[in-house]
CSV table of C-alpha atoms and ligand atoms in Angstrom, one decimal:
chain,number,residue,atom,x,y,z
A,1,MET,CA,34.3,-0.1,38.8
A,2,SER,CA,33.0,0.6,35.3
A,3,THR,CA,29.4,-0.3,34.5
A,4,LEU,CA,28.7,-2.8,31.8
A,5,LEU,CA,27.6,-1.1,28.6
A,6,ARG,CA,24.4,-2.6,27.1
A,7,ALA,CA,22.5,-2.1,23.8
A,8,VAL,CA,19.7,0.4,23.9
A,9,LYS,CA,16.4,-1.2,25.0
A,10,GLY,CA,14.5,-2.6,22.0
A,11,MET,CA,17.5,-2.5,19.7
A,12,ASN,CA,19.1,-5.8,19.2
A,13,ASP,CA,22.4,-7.2,18.0
A,14,MET,CA,22.2,-9.9,15.3
A,15,LEU,CA,25.0,-12.4,15.8
A,16,PRO,CA,26.2,-14.8,13.0
A,17,ASP,CA,23.7,-17.7,13.7
A,18,GLU,CA,20.8,-15.3,13.5
A,19,MET,CA,22.3,-13.4,10.6
A,20,ARG,CA,22.5,-16.6,8.6
A,21,ARG,CA,18.7,-16.9,8.9
A,22,VAL,CA,18.3,-13.2,8.2
A,23,GLN,CA,20.4,-13.4,5.0
A,24,ARG,CA,18.4,-16.3,3.8
A,25,VAL,CA,15.1,-14.4,4.2
A,26,GLU,CA,16.6,-11.3,2.6
A,27,ALA,CA,18.1,-13.2,-0.4
A,28,ALA,CA,14.7,-14.9,-1.0
A,29,PHE,CA,13.1,-11.5,-0.8
A,30,ALA,CA,15.5,-9.9,-3.3
A,31,ARG,CA,14.9,-12.9,-5.7
A,32,ALA,CA,11.1,-12.5,-5.4
A,33,MET,CA,11.3,-8.8,-6.0
A,34,GLN,CA,13.6,-9.1,-9.0
A,35,LEU,CA,11.3,-11.8,-10.6
A,36,TYR,CA,8.5,-9.2,-10.6
A,37,GLY,CA,10.7,-6.4,-12.1
A,38,PHE,CA,11.4,-4.4,-8.9
A,39,ARG,CA,14.7,-2.6,-8.5
A,40,GLU,CA,16.4,-1.8,-5.2
A,41,VAL,CA,16.7,1.6,-3.7
A,42,ARG,CA,18.3,2.9,-0.5
A,43,THR,CA,17.2,6.1,1.1
A,44,PRO,CA,18.5,7.9,4.2
A,45,LEU,CA,17.8,6.7,7.8
A,46,VAL,CA,17.3,10.3,8.8
A,47,GLU,CA,14.7,12.5,7.1
A,48,PRO,CA,13.1,15.9,8.0
A,49,THR,CA,10.5,15.4,10.7
A,50,SER,CA,7.9,17.2,8.6
A,51,LEU,CA,8.1,14.5,6.0
A,52,PHE,CA,6.7,11.9,8.4
A,53,VAL,CA,4.2,14.2,9.9
A,54,ARG,CA,2.7,15.1,6.5
A,55,ALA,CA,2.9,11.6,5.0
A,56,ILE,CA,1.9,9.4,8.0
A,57,GLY,CA,-0.6,11.8,9.7
A,58,GLU,CA,-0.4,13.8,12.9
A,59,ALA,CA,-3.0,11.8,14.8
A,60,THR,CA,-1.3,8.4,14.4
A,61,ASP,CA,0.5,6.5,17.1
A,62,VAL,CA,3.7,6.5,15.1
A,63,VAL,CA,3.8,10.3,14.8
A,64,GLU,CA,2.3,11.1,18.2
A,65,LYS,CA,4.4,8.8,20.3
A,66,GLU,CA,6.9,6.6,18.5
A,67,MET,CA,9.3,8.8,16.5
A,68,TYR,CA,12.9,9.3,17.5
A,69,SER,CA,13.1,13.0,16.7
A,70,PHE,CA,15.8,15.5,17.4
A,71,VAL,CA,17.0,19.0,16.4
A,72,HIS,CA,20.4,19.3,14.9
A,73,HIS,CA,21.6,22.8,13.9
A,74,ASP,CA,18.1,24.1,13.9
A,75,GLU,CA,16.9,21.3,11.6
A,76,ALA,CA,14.1,19.0,12.9
A,77,LEU,CA,15.0,15.5,12.0
A,78,THR,CA,13.6,12.0,12.6
A,79,LEU,CA,15.0,8.5,12.4
A,80,ARG,CA,12.7,7.0,9.8
A,81,PRO,CA,9.8,4.9,11.4
A,82,GLU,CA,9.0,3.4,8.0
A,83,GLY,CA,10.2,3.4,4.4
A,84,THR,CA,7.3,4.7,2.3
A,85,ALA,CA,7.6,8.4,3.1
A,86,GLY,CA,11.3,8.5,2.2
A,87,ALA,CA,10.7,6.5,-1.0
A,88,VAL,CA,8.0,9.0,-2.1
A,89,ARG,CA,10.3,11.9,-1.2
A,90,ALA,CA,13.1,10.5,-3.3
A,91,TYR,CA,10.7,9.6,-6.2
A,92,ILE,CA,9.6,13.2,-6.4
A,93,GLU,CA,13.0,14.8,-5.7
A,94,HIS,CA,14.7,13.0,-8.5
A,95,GLY,CA,12.0,13.7,-11.0
A,96,VAL,CA,11.3,9.9,-11.5
A,97,PRO,CA,7.6,10.4,-12.4
A,98,GLN,CA,8.7,12.6,-15.4
A,99,SER,CA,11.0,9.9,-16.7
A,100,GLU,CA,9.1,6.7,-16.3
A,101,PRO,CA,5.3,6.0,-16.2
A,102,VAL,CA,5.6,3.0,-13.9
A,103,THR,CA,8.2,2.6,-11.2
A,104,ARG,CA,8.8,-0.5,-9.0
A,105,TRP,CA,11.2,-0.1,-6.1
A,106,TYR,CA,12.1,-2.4,-3.2
A,107,TYR,CA,14.2,-1.8,-0.1
A,108,VAL,CA,15.5,-3.5,3.0
A,109,GLY,CA,16.7,-1.5,5.9
A,110,PRO,CA,16.4,-0.5,9.6
A,111,MET,CA,13.4,1.5,10.9
A,112,PHE,CA,12.9,3.1,14.3
A,113,ARG,CA,9.8,3.3,16.5
A,114,ALA,CA,9.8,3.9,20.2
A,115,GLU,CA,7.2,1.1,20.9
A,116,ARG,CA,7.0,-1.1,24.0
A,117,PRO,CA,9.4,-3.9,23.1
A,118,GLN,CA,8.2,-7.6,23.1
A,119,ARG,CA,8.8,-10.6,20.9
A,120,GLY,CA,8.6,-9.5,17.3
A,121,ARG,CA,8.3,-5.8,18.2
A,122,TYR,CA,11.5,-3.8,18.6
A,123,ARG,CA,12.6,-0.2,18.6
A,124,GLN,CA,15.0,-0.7,15.8
A,125,PHE,CA,13.7,-3.3,13.4
A,126,TRP,CA,14.3,-4.2,9.7
A,127,GLN,CA,11.7,-3.9,7.0
A,128,ALA,CA,11.7,-5.5,3.6
A,129,GLY,CA,9.4,-3.4,1.5
A,130,ALA,CA,8.3,-2.3,-2.0
A,131,GLU,CA,6.4,0.4,-3.7
A,132,VAL,CA,4.8,0.6,-7.2
A,133,PHE,CA,4.2,4.1,-8.5
A,134,GLY,CA,2.1,4.9,-11.5
A,135,ASP,CA,-0.3,2.0,-11.7
A,136,ARG,CA,-3.9,2.4,-10.5
A,137,GLY,CA,-4.4,-1.3,-10.2
A,138,PRO,CA,-6.3,-3.4,-9.3
A,139,ALA,CA,-4.1,-5.9,-11.2
A,140,ALA,CA,-1.0,-4.4,-9.5
A,141,ASP,CA,-2.7,-4.9,-6.2
A,142,ALA,CA,-3.5,-8.5,-6.9
A,143,GLU,CA,0.0,-9.2,-8.2
A,144,MET,CA,1.5,-7.7,-5.0
A,145,VAL,CA,-0.5,-9.9,-2.7
A,146,ASP,CA,0.2,-13.0,-4.9
A,147,LEU,CA,3.9,-12.4,-4.9
A,148,LEU,CA,3.9,-12.0,-1.1
A,149,VAL,CA,2.0,-15.3,-0.7
A,150,ARG,CA,4.6,-17.0,-2.9
A,151,PHE,CA,7.5,-15.4,-1.1
A,152,LEU,CA,6.2,-16.5,2.3
A,153,ARG,CA,5.7,-20.0,1.0
A,154,ASP,CA,9.2,-19.9,-0.3
A,155,ILE,CA,10.7,-19.1,3.1
A,156,GLY,CA,8.6,-21.7,4.8
A,157,VAL,CA,5.9,-19.7,6.6
A,158,PRO,CA,3.3,-22.4,7.1
A,159,ASP,CA,0.1,-20.7,8.0
A,160,ALA,CA,0.0,-17.3,6.3
A,161,ARG,CA,-3.5,-15.6,6.3
A,162,VAL,CA,-4.2,-12.7,3.9
A,163,LEU,CA,-6.7,-10.1,5.1
A,164,VAL,CA,-7.9,-7.6,2.5
A,165,ASN,CA,-10.2,-4.5,2.8
A,166,SER,CA,-10.8,-1.3,0.9
A,167,LEU,CA,-10.8,2.2,2.5
A,168,GLY,CA,-12.1,4.0,-0.6
A,169,ASP,CA,-11.0,7.6,-1.3
A,170,SER,CA,-10.9,10.4,1.2
A,171,ALA,CA,-14.6,11.3,0.6
A,172,ALA,CA,-15.6,7.7,1.5
A,173,ARG,CA,-13.5,7.9,4.6
A,174,GLN,CA,-15.2,11.1,5.6
A,175,ARG,CA,-18.6,9.5,5.1
A,176,TYR,CA,-17.5,6.5,7.1
A,177,LYS,CA,-16.1,8.6,9.9
A,178,ALA,CA,-19.5,10.3,10.2
A,179,VAL,CA,-21.4,6.9,10.2
A,180,LEU,CA,-19.0,5.4,12.7
A,181,VAL,CA,-19.1,8.3,15.0
A,182,ASP,CA,-23.0,8.3,14.8
A,183,TYR,CA,-22.9,4.7,15.8
A,184,LEU,CA,-20.2,5.0,18.6
A,185,LEU,CA,-21.3,8.2,20.3
A,186,PRO,CA,-24.4,6.8,22.0
A,187,ARG,CA,-22.1,3.9,23.2
A,188,ALA,CA,-19.1,6.0,24.1
A,189,GLU,CA,-19.1,5.2,27.8
A,190,LYS,CA,-18.7,1.5,27.0
A,191,LEU,CA,-15.5,2.2,25.0
A,192,SER,CA,-12.0,2.1,26.6
A,193,PRO,CA,-10.8,5.6,27.7
A,194,TYR,CA,-8.2,5.5,24.9
A,195,SER,CA,-10.8,5.0,22.3
A,196,GLN,CA,-13.1,7.6,23.8
A,197,ARG,CA,-10.3,10.1,23.1
A,198,ARG,CA,-9.8,8.7,19.6
A,199,LEU,CA,-13.5,9.3,18.9
A,200,GLU,CA,-12.9,12.9,18.4
A,201,GLN,CA,-9.5,12.9,16.7
A,202,ASN,CA,-9.2,9.7,14.6
A,203,PRO,CA,-12.3,7.5,15.1
A,204,LEU,CA,-11.1,4.9,12.5
A,205,ARG,CA,-8.2,4.0,14.8
A,206,ILE,CA,-10.8,2.6,17.2
A,207,LEU,CA,-11.3,-0.3,14.8
A,208,ASP,CA,-7.7,-1.3,15.4
A,209,SER,CA,-8.1,-1.5,19.2
A,210,LYS,CA,-7.2,-4.7,20.9
A,211,ASP,CA,-9.2,-3.8,24.0
A,212,PRO,CA,-12.1,-6.3,24.6
A,213,ARG,CA,-14.4,-3.4,25.7
A,214,ASP,CA,-14.0,-1.8,22.2
A,215,ALA,CA,-14.3,-5.1,20.4
A,216,GLU,CA,-17.7,-5.7,22.0
A,217,VAL,CA,-19.0,-2.2,21.0
A,218,LEU,CA,-17.7,-2.6,17.5
A,219,GLU,CA,-19.4,-5.9,16.9
A,220,GLY,CA,-22.5,-4.3,15.4
A,221,ALA,CA,-20.8,-1.3,13.8
A,222,PRO,CA,-21.3,-0.5,10.2
A,223,THR,CA,-18.3,-1.2,7.9
A,224,ILE,CA,-16.6,1.0,5.4
A,225,LEU,CA,-17.5,-1.3,2.6
A,226,GLU,CA,-21.1,-0.1,3.0
A,227,VAL,CA,-20.3,3.5,2.2
A,228,LEU,CA,-17.8,3.1,-0.7
A,229,SER,CA,-18.5,4.9,-4.0
A,230,GLY,CA,-19.4,2.8,-7.1
A,231,GLU,CA,-15.9,3.2,-8.5
A,232,ASP,CA,-14.2,2.1,-5.3
A,233,THR,CA,-16.5,-0.8,-5.0
A,234,ALA,CA,-15.7,-1.8,-8.5
A,235,HIS,CA,-12.0,-1.5,-7.9
A,236,PHE,CA,-12.2,-3.7,-4.8
A,237,ALA,CA,-14.3,-6.3,-6.6
A,238,ALA,CA,-11.8,-6.5,-9.5
A,239,PHE,CA,-9.0,-6.8,-7.1
A,240,ARG,CA,-10.7,-9.9,-5.5
A,241,ARG,CA,-11.5,-11.3,-8.9
A,242,HIS,CA,-7.8,-11.0,-9.9
A,243,LEU,CA,-6.8,-12.7,-6.7
A,244,ASP,CA,-9.2,-15.5,-7.4
A,245,ALA,CA,-7.8,-15.9,-10.9
A,246,LEU,CA,-4.3,-16.2,-9.4
A,247,GLY,CA,-5.5,-18.7,-6.8
A,248,ALA,CA,-4.2,-16.5,-4.0
A,249,PRO,CA,-6.0,-17.2,-0.7
A,250,TYR,CA,-7.5,-14.2,1.2
A,251,GLU,CA,-10.3,-13.2,3.6
A,252,VAL,CA,-12.2,-9.9,3.3
A,253,ALA,CA,-11.8,-8.1,6.7
A,254,PRO,CA,-14.2,-5.2,6.5
A,255,ARG,CA,-13.0,-3.7,9.8
A,256,LEU,CA,-9.3,-3.8,8.9
A,257,VAL,CA,-7.6,-0.4,9.3
A,258,ARG,CA,-3.9,0.3,9.6
A,259,GLY,CA,-1.9,2.6,11.8
A,260,LEU,CA,-0.8,4.9,9.1
A,261,ASP,CA,-3.2,7.6,7.7
A,262,TYR,CA,-2.1,7.5,4.1
A,263,TYR,CA,-4.0,4.5,2.8
A,264,THR,CA,-6.7,4.7,0.1
A,265,ARG,CA,-8.7,1.9,-1.5
A,266,THR,CA,-6.8,-1.5,-1.2
A,267,LEU,CA,-5.5,-2.4,2.2
A,268,PHE,CA,-4.0,-5.7,3.2
A,269,GLU,CA,-2.2,-7.5,6.0
A,270,ILE,CA,-0.7,-10.9,6.1
A,271,LYS,CA,-0.5,-12.7,9.4
A,272,GLY,CA,1.3,-15.9,10.3
A,273,ALA,CA,3.1,-18.0,12.9
A,274,THR,CA,0.6,-16.7,15.5
A,275,ALA,CA,1.7,-19.5,17.9
A,276,LYS,CA,5.2,-18.0,17.9
A,277,LEU,CA,4.5,-14.3,17.6
A,278,GLY,CA,1.2,-13.9,19.6
A,279,ALA,CA,-0.4,-10.5,19.1
A,280,GLY,CA,2.5,-9.3,16.9
A,281,ASP,CA,1.7,-11.8,14.2
A,282,THR,CA,1.3,-9.3,11.4
A,283,LEU,CA,4.2,-10.2,9.1
A,284,VAL,CA,3.3,-7.9,6.2
A,285,GLY,CA,1.2,-4.7,6.0
A,286,GLY,CA,0.5,-2.7,2.9
A,287,GLY,CA,-1.9,-1.0,0.7
A,288,ARG,CA,-2.7,1.8,-1.8
A,289,TYR,CA,-1.8,5.4,-1.1
A,290,ASP,CA,-3.0,7.2,-4.3
A,291,ALA,CA,-2.9,10.7,-2.8
A,292,MET,CA,0.5,10.8,-1.1
A,293,VAL,CA,2.7,11.7,-4.1
A,294,ALA,CA,0.6,14.8,-4.8
A,295,ASP,CA,0.2,15.6,-1.1
A,296,LEU,CA,4.0,15.7,-0.8
A,297,GLY,CA,4.3,18.1,-3.8
A,298,GLY,CA,4.7,15.7,-6.7
A,299,PRO,CA,2.3,15.1,-9.6
A,300,SER,CA,-0.8,13.1,-9.1
A,301,VAL,CA,0.6,9.5,-9.3
A,302,PRO,CA,-1.2,6.5,-7.7
A,303,ALA,CA,0.9,4.1,-5.6
A,304,ILE,CA,0.7,0.9,-3.7
A,305,GLY,CA,3.2,-0.8,-1.5
A,306,PHE,CA,3.9,-3.1,1.5
A,307,ALA,CA,6.5,-3.7,4.1
A,308,ALA,CA,7.4,-6.9,6.0
A,309,GLY,CA,9.2,-7.1,9.4
A,310,VAL,CA,12.4,-9.0,8.7
A,311,GLU,CA,12.7,-10.3,12.3
A,312,ARG,CA,9.1,-11.5,12.2
A,313,LEU,CA,9.8,-13.3,9.0
A,314,VAL,CA,12.8,-15.0,10.5
A,315,ILE,CA,10.8,-16.1,13.5
A,316,ALA,CA,8.0,-17.3,11.3
A,317,SER,CA,10.1,-19.1,8.7
A,318,GLU,CA,10.4,-22.8,9.3
A,319,ALA,CA,12.8,-23.6,6.4
A,320,ALA,CA,15.4,-26.0,7.6
A,321,ASP,CA,18.5,-24.2,8.8
A,322,VAL,CA,21.5,-25.0,6.7
A,323,ALA,CA,24.4,-25.3,9.1
A,324,GLY,CA,28.0,-24.9,8.3
A,325,ALA,CA,29.5,-21.6,7.2
A,326,VAL,CA,32.7,-23.4,6.2
A,327,ASP,CA,33.4,-26.3,3.8
A,328,ALA,CA,37.0,-27.0,4.7
A,329,PHE,CA,39.0,-26.6,7.9
A,330,VAL,CA,42.8,-26.5,7.4
A,331,ALA,CA,44.6,-27.8,10.5
A,332,PRO,CA,48.3,-27.3,10.6
A,333,LEU,CA,50.2,-29.3,13.3
A,334,GLY,CA,53.3,-27.5,14.3
A,335,ASP,CA,55.2,-24.4,13.3
A,336,ALA,CA,57.0,-25.9,10.3
A,337,THR,CA,53.6,-26.7,8.6
A,338,LEU,CA,52.1,-23.2,8.8
A,339,GLU,CA,53.3,-21.9,5.4
A,340,TYR,CA,52.3,-25.1,3.6
A,341,ALA,CA,48.8,-24.7,5.2
A,342,LEU,CA,48.6,-21.0,4.4
A,343,VAL,CA,49.1,-21.6,0.7
A,344,LEU,CA,46.7,-24.6,0.7
A,345,ALA,CA,44.0,-22.5,2.4
A,346,ARG,CA,44.5,-19.7,-0.1
A,347,ASP,CA,44.3,-22.1,-3.1
A,348,LEU,CA,41.1,-23.6,-1.8
A,349,ARG,CA,39.5,-20.2,-1.4
A,350,ALA,CA,40.6,-19.3,-4.9
A,351,ALA,CA,38.7,-22.3,-6.1
A,352,GLY,CA,35.6,-21.2,-4.3
A,353,VAL,CA,35.8,-23.5,-1.3
A,354,LYS,CA,34.9,-21.8,1.9
A,355,THR,CA,37.9,-22.4,4.1
A,356,GLU,CA,39.0,-21.5,7.6
A,357,LEU,CA,42.6,-21.9,8.7
A,358,ASP,CA,43.3,-22.4,12.3
A,359,GLY,CA,46.8,-21.2,12.9
A,360,ARG,CA,46.8,-21.5,16.7
A,361,GLN,CA,49.1,-24.5,16.8
A,362,SER,CA,46.8,-26.6,18.9
A,363,THR,CA,46.7,-30.3,19.3
A,364,LEU,CA,45.0,-32.4,16.6
A,365,LYS,CA,42.2,-33.2,19.0
A,366,ALA,CA,41.5,-29.5,19.8
A,367,LEU,CA,41.6,-28.6,16.1
A,368,LEU,CA,39.1,-31.3,15.1
A,369,ARG,CA,36.8,-30.4,17.9
A,370,ARG,CA,36.7,-26.9,16.5
A,371,ALA,CA,36.2,-28.1,12.9
A,372,THR,CA,33.2,-30.0,14.1
A,373,ALA,CA,31.9,-27.1,16.2
A,374,ILE,CA,31.8,-24.7,13.2
A,375,GLY,CA,30.1,-27.3,11.0
A,376,ALA,CA,33.0,-27.8,8.6
A,377,ARG,CA,32.5,-30.7,6.2
A,378,PHE,CA,36.1,-31.6,5.7
A,379,ALA,CA,39.4,-31.1,7.6
A,380,ALA,CA,42.7,-30.9,5.8
A,381,ILE,CA,45.3,-32.0,8.3
A,382,VAL,CA,48.9,-31.1,7.7
A,383,GLY,CA,51.7,-32.5,9.9
A,384,ASP,CA,55.5,-32.5,9.3
A,385,ASP,CA,55.2,-35.8,7.4
A,386,GLU,CA,52.6,-34.4,5.0
A,387,VAL,CA,54.8,-31.5,4.2
A,388,THR,CA,57.7,-33.7,3.4
A,389,LYS,CA,55.7,-36.0,1.2
A,390,ARG,CA,53.6,-33.2,-0.3
A,391,VAL,CA,50.3,-34.7,0.7
A,392,VAL,CA,47.4,-33.8,2.9
A,393,GLN,CA,45.3,-36.0,5.3
A,394,LEU,CA,41.7,-35.3,4.1
A,395,LYS,CA,39.2,-36.2,6.8
A,396,ASP,CA,35.4,-36.3,6.0
A,397,LEU,CA,33.9,-35.1,9.2
A,398,ASP,CA,30.4,-36.5,8.5
A,399,ALA,CA,31.5,-39.9,7.2
A,400,ARG,CA,34.4,-40.1,9.7
A,401,SER,CA,36.7,-41.4,7.0
A,402,GLN,CA,40.1,-40.2,6.1
A,403,GLU,CA,42.4,-40.6,3.1
A,404,THR,CA,45.8,-39.3,2.0
A,405,VAL,CA,45.6,-37.0,-1.0
A,406,ALA,CA,48.5,-35.6,-3.0
A,407,ARG,CA,48.9,-31.9,-2.5
A,408,GLU,CA,48.2,-31.1,-6.2
A,409,GLU,CA,45.0,-33.1,-6.1
A,410,VAL,CA,43.6,-31.6,-2.9
A,411,VAL,CA,41.6,-28.7,-4.5
A,412,ALA,CA,40.1,-30.8,-7.2
A,413,THR,CA,39.3,-33.7,-4.8
A,414,LEU,CA,37.6,-31.4,-2.3
A,415,ARG,CA,35.6,-29.7,-5.0
A,416,ARG,CA,34.4,-33.0,-6.4
A,417,LYS,CA,33.4,-34.3,-2.9
A,418,LEU,CA,31.6,-31.1,-2.1
A,419,ALA,CA,29.6,-31.2,-5.4
A,420,GLU,CA,28.7,-34.9,-4.8
A,421,ARG,CA,27.5,-33.9,-1.4
A,422,VAL,CA,25.2,-31.2,-2.9
A,423,VAL,CA,23.7,-33.7,-5.3
A,424,GLU,CA,23.1,-36.3,-2.6
A,425,GLY,CA,21.6,-33.6,-0.3
A,426,SER,CA,19.1,-32.5,-3.0
A,427,SER,CA,18.0,-35.9,-4.1
B,1,HAM,P1,3.5,-1.1,9.0
B,1,HAM,O1,2.3,-1.9,9.1
B,1,HAM,O2,3.6,0.0,10.0
B,1,HAM,O3,3.6,-0.5,7.5
B,1,HAM,O4,4.7,-2.0,9.1
B,1,HAM,C1,4.9,-3.1,8.2
B,1,HAM,C2,5.5,-4.3,9.0
B,1,HAM,O5,6.7,-3.9,9.7
B,1,HAM,C3,4.6,-4.9,10.1
B,1,HAM,O6,3.6,-5.7,9.6
B,1,HAM,C4,5.6,-5.6,10.9
B,1,HAM,O7,5.9,-6.9,10.4
B,1,HAM,C5,6.9,-4.7,10.8
B,1,HAM,N1,7.0,-3.9,12.0
B,1,HAM,C6,6.3,-2.7,12.2
B,1,HAM,N2,6.7,-2.2,13.4
B,1,HAM,C7,7.6,-3.1,14.0
B,1,HAM,C8,8.3,-3.2,15.2
B,1,HAM,N3,8.2,-2.2,16.1
B,1,HAM,N4,9.1,-4.2,15.4
B,1,HAM,C9,9.2,-5.2,14.5
B,1,HAM,N5,8.6,-5.2,13.3
B,1,HAM,C10,7.7,-4.2,13.0
B,1,HAM,C11,4.5,0.3,7.0
B,1,HAM,O8,5.5,0.5,7.6
B,1,HAM,C12,4.2,0.8,5.6
B,1,HAM,N6,5.4,1.7,5.2
B,1,HAM,C13,4.0,-0.4,4.6
B,1,HAM,C14,3.7,0.2,3.3
B,1,HAM,C15,4.6,0.3,2.3
B,1,HAM,N7,2.5,0.6,2.9
B,1,HAM,C16,2.6,1.0,1.6
B,1,HAM,N8,3.9,0.9,1.3
């Protein structure tokens, strides 16, 4: 007996009902990005492993444990765990910094991380993200957060919380690491074993721990804001002033750190729909990475970006679901009516009416049951009599009314009724 083939753990199919919600979120995202002057890019799903190791950092969970890496013909390759490294690689490779001073890119696509799957956390997941190159901010930083707040409101995320912090430059992080290690070392035995190991390699990651033992130790720990340089402090203060001017809500979260090592200065996260998403309620993560373009071999160009998990946005979005992929359902009754129905369906589509033709030759009852099931608004019923008289029985499936319409009037009548429906629905 053959065994049933199943999708890889943590990698999900998206069937049409879910895709409708995904498409709505992605369309709202593309609209929001274009309003702010961003242009779409697509970069490969597979990149050299060394790109992610260099960009994201060796001592991160993503690089240490979560990458899908393989060797193909002596080339070490990885399925991209995120979009920023590839975008920066492409930005440098195509000489973009030489041809434009400011670049705004956005992207939507699948990412791969071998994490423990749970609600809102998958091994293949979609990110909708954006990067701005060439602008030191902090106005760019504030605009990015503001556009995200608006976008989330647009797609009906009710309780979005914006957390902001600043990590300063690499010197500030070195200073902070020393201060933090000084504070944690005498308390090391109270930390979780995982954080005890992190203490040597990457102490800032301890701030991100969800372990209650770590949280207790961290309660009195110094924050990075205390060791920022004057310039970094001024940048952070201006960022917050700009957010205030825009009326964008935020909270300063001085212990906020993120799982990727490339961030400098501005850092932010947007959480929401916690009741539905639990611990995985971070919808958007982003920040400034002013050193990465130069670190990867390009000129010294500052950058800031974010990425949102599309599946999480879909779970969080409470916008009413618009049912009905089809406006008209053409129902031919009997063999002799099929060609009349074929032409009618084609004419409706040519006029922009979303139409499904059911050519199975079923009973009227079965056809109407299916029309209702797929959410069609009208059924155009065609029997032998209708063909002879060159008419159609047009049934309004919501109002449950029916009328006889001349064949040459059907397209115009349906379009008018559909337009009336839209006006009624929006009033
Ligand atoms: P990140 O925080 O690793 O940042 O991911 C951003 C968002 O992707 C998360 O907030 C979450 O919504 C979603 N996400 C991450 N991992 C998973 C997963 N396993 N399953 C489902 N959703 C997930 C980045 O990736 C950066 N590249 C963002 C960025 C762009 N920073 C600057 N530019």
